[in-house]
Tab-separated table of C-alpha atoms in Angstrom:
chain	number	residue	atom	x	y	z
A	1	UNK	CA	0.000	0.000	0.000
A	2	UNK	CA	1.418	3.371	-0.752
A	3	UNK	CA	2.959	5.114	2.457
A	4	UNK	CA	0.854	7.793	2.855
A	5	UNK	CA	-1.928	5.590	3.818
A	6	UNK	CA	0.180	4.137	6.625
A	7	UNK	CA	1.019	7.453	7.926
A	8	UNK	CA	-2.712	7.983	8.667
A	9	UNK	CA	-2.126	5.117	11.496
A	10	UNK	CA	1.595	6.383	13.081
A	11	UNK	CA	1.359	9.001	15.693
A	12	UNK	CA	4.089	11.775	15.561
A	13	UNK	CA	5.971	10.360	19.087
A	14	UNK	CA	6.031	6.747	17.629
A	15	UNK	CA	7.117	8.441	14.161
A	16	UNK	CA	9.786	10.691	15.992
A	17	UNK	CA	11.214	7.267	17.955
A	18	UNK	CA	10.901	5.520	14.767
A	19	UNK	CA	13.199	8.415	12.801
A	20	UNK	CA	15.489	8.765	15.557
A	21	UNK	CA	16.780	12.162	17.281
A	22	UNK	CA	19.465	12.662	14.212
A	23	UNK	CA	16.897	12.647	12.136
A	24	UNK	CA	14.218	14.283	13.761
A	25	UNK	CA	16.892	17.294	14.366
A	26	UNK	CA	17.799	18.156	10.804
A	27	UNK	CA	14.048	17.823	9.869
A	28	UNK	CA	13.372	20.328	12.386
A	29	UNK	CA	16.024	22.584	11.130
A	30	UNK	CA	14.982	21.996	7.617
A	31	UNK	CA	11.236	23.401	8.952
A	32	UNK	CA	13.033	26.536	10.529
A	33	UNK	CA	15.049	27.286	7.550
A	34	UNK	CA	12.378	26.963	5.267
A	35	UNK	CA	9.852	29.258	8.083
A	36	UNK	CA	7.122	26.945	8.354
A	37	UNK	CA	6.261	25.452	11.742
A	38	UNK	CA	7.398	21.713	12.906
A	39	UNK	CA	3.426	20.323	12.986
A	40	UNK	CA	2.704	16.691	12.697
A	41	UNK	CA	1.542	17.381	8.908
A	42	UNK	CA	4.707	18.700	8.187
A	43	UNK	CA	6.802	16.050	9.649
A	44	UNK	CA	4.723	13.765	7.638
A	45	UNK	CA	4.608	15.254	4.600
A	46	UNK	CA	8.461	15.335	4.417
A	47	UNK	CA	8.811	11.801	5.492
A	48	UNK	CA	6.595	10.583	2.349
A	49	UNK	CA	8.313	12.578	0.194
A	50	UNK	CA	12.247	10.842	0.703
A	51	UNK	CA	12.169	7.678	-0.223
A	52	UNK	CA	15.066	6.610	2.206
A	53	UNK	CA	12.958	7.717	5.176
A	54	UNK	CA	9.961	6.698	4.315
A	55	UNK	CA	11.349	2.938	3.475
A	56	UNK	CA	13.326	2.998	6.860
A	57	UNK	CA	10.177	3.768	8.897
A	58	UNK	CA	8.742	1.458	6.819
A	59	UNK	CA	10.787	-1.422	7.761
A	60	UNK	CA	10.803	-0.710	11.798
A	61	UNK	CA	8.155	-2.097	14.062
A	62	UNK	CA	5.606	1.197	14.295
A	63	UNK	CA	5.286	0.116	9.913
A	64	UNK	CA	4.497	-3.379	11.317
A	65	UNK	CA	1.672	-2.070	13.825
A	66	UNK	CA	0.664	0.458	11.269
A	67	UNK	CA	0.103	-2.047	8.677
A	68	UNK	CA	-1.621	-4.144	11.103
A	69	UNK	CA	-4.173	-1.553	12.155
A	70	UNK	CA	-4.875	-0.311	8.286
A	71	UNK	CA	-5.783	-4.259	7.578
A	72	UNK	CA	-8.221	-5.099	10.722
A	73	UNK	CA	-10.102	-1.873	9.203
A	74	UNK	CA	-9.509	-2.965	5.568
A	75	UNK	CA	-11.500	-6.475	7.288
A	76	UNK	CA	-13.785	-4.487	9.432
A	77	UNK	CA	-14.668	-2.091	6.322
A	78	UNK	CA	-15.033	-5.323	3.620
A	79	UNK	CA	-16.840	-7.754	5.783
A	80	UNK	CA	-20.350	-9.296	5.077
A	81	UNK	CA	-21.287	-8.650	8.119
A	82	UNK	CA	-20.687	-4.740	7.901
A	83	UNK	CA	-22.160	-4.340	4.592
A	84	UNK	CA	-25.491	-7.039	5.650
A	85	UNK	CA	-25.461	-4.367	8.594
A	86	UNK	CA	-25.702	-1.451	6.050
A	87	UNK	CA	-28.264	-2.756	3.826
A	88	UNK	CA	-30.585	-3.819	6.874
A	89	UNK	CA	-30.424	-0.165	8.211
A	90	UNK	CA	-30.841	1.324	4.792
A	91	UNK	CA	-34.005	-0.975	3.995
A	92	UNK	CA	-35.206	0.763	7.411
A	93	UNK	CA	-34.448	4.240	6.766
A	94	UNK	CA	-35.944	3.985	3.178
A	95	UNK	CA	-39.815	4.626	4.770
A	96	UNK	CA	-38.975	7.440	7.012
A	97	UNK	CA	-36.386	9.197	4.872
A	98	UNK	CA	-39.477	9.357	2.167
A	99	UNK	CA	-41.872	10.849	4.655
A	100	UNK	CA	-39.951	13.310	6.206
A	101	UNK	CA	-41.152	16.952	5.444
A	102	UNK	CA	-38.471	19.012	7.457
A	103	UNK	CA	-38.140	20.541	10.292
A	104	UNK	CA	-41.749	22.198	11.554
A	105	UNK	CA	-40.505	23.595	14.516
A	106	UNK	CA	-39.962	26.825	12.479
C-alpha cells in the first residue's frame, strides 16, 4: 500500500522514535530554515516525500503495527457482516427518509 496511507495510522511520538533524534533534528532545522512550523503534517509530509525515510520507517516495528491496524479496518470495512449491517439499516431508513417533510418547529 502506498505510504501515505500508513502514515494515517503512526502518531508523531512513535514516528519521531521511529526516525530517531538525528533525524528528527535536521528535519526540524529543515522546517526553521524553510519558516514553516514543525506540525505533525509537516513532519509527515516530508517523510513521504524521501524515499530513504519513508522505506526505513517502513521497515521498523511502528510500519508493522501500522500495517496491522490499516488491515483489521480494511477487514472491518469489507466484511459481510458490515455491509449485511448497512443494507438492513438502509431498507429501514428507506420509509422514514421518504416521509420526512423538514423541520416544523420553524
Amino acid at each position: 500500500i502506498p505510504f501515505g496511507k500508513l502514515l494515517h495510522y503512526m502518531k508523531r511520538d512513535d514516528l519521531v522514535e521511529a526516525l530517531g533524534p538525528a533525524t528528527y533534528a535536521t528535519l526540524q532545522q529543515q522546517a526553521a530554515h524553510r519558516g514553516e512550523s514543525f506540525t505533525s503534517k509537516y513532519l509527515k509530509k516530508q517523510v513521504a516525500s524521501h524515499p530513504q525515510l519513508s522505506e526505513h520507517v517502513r521497515g521498523t516495528e511502528l510500519g508493522s503495527r501500522a500495517f496491522a491496524k490499516y488491515k483489521a479496518n480494511l477487514e472491518r470495512i469489507t466484511s459481510p457482516a458490515t455491509a449485511a449491517k448497512s443494507s438492513e439499516v438502509r431498507r429501514a431508513m428507506a420509509a422514514p427518509r421518504q416521509g420526512y417533510m423538514g423541520c416544523i418547529a420553524t
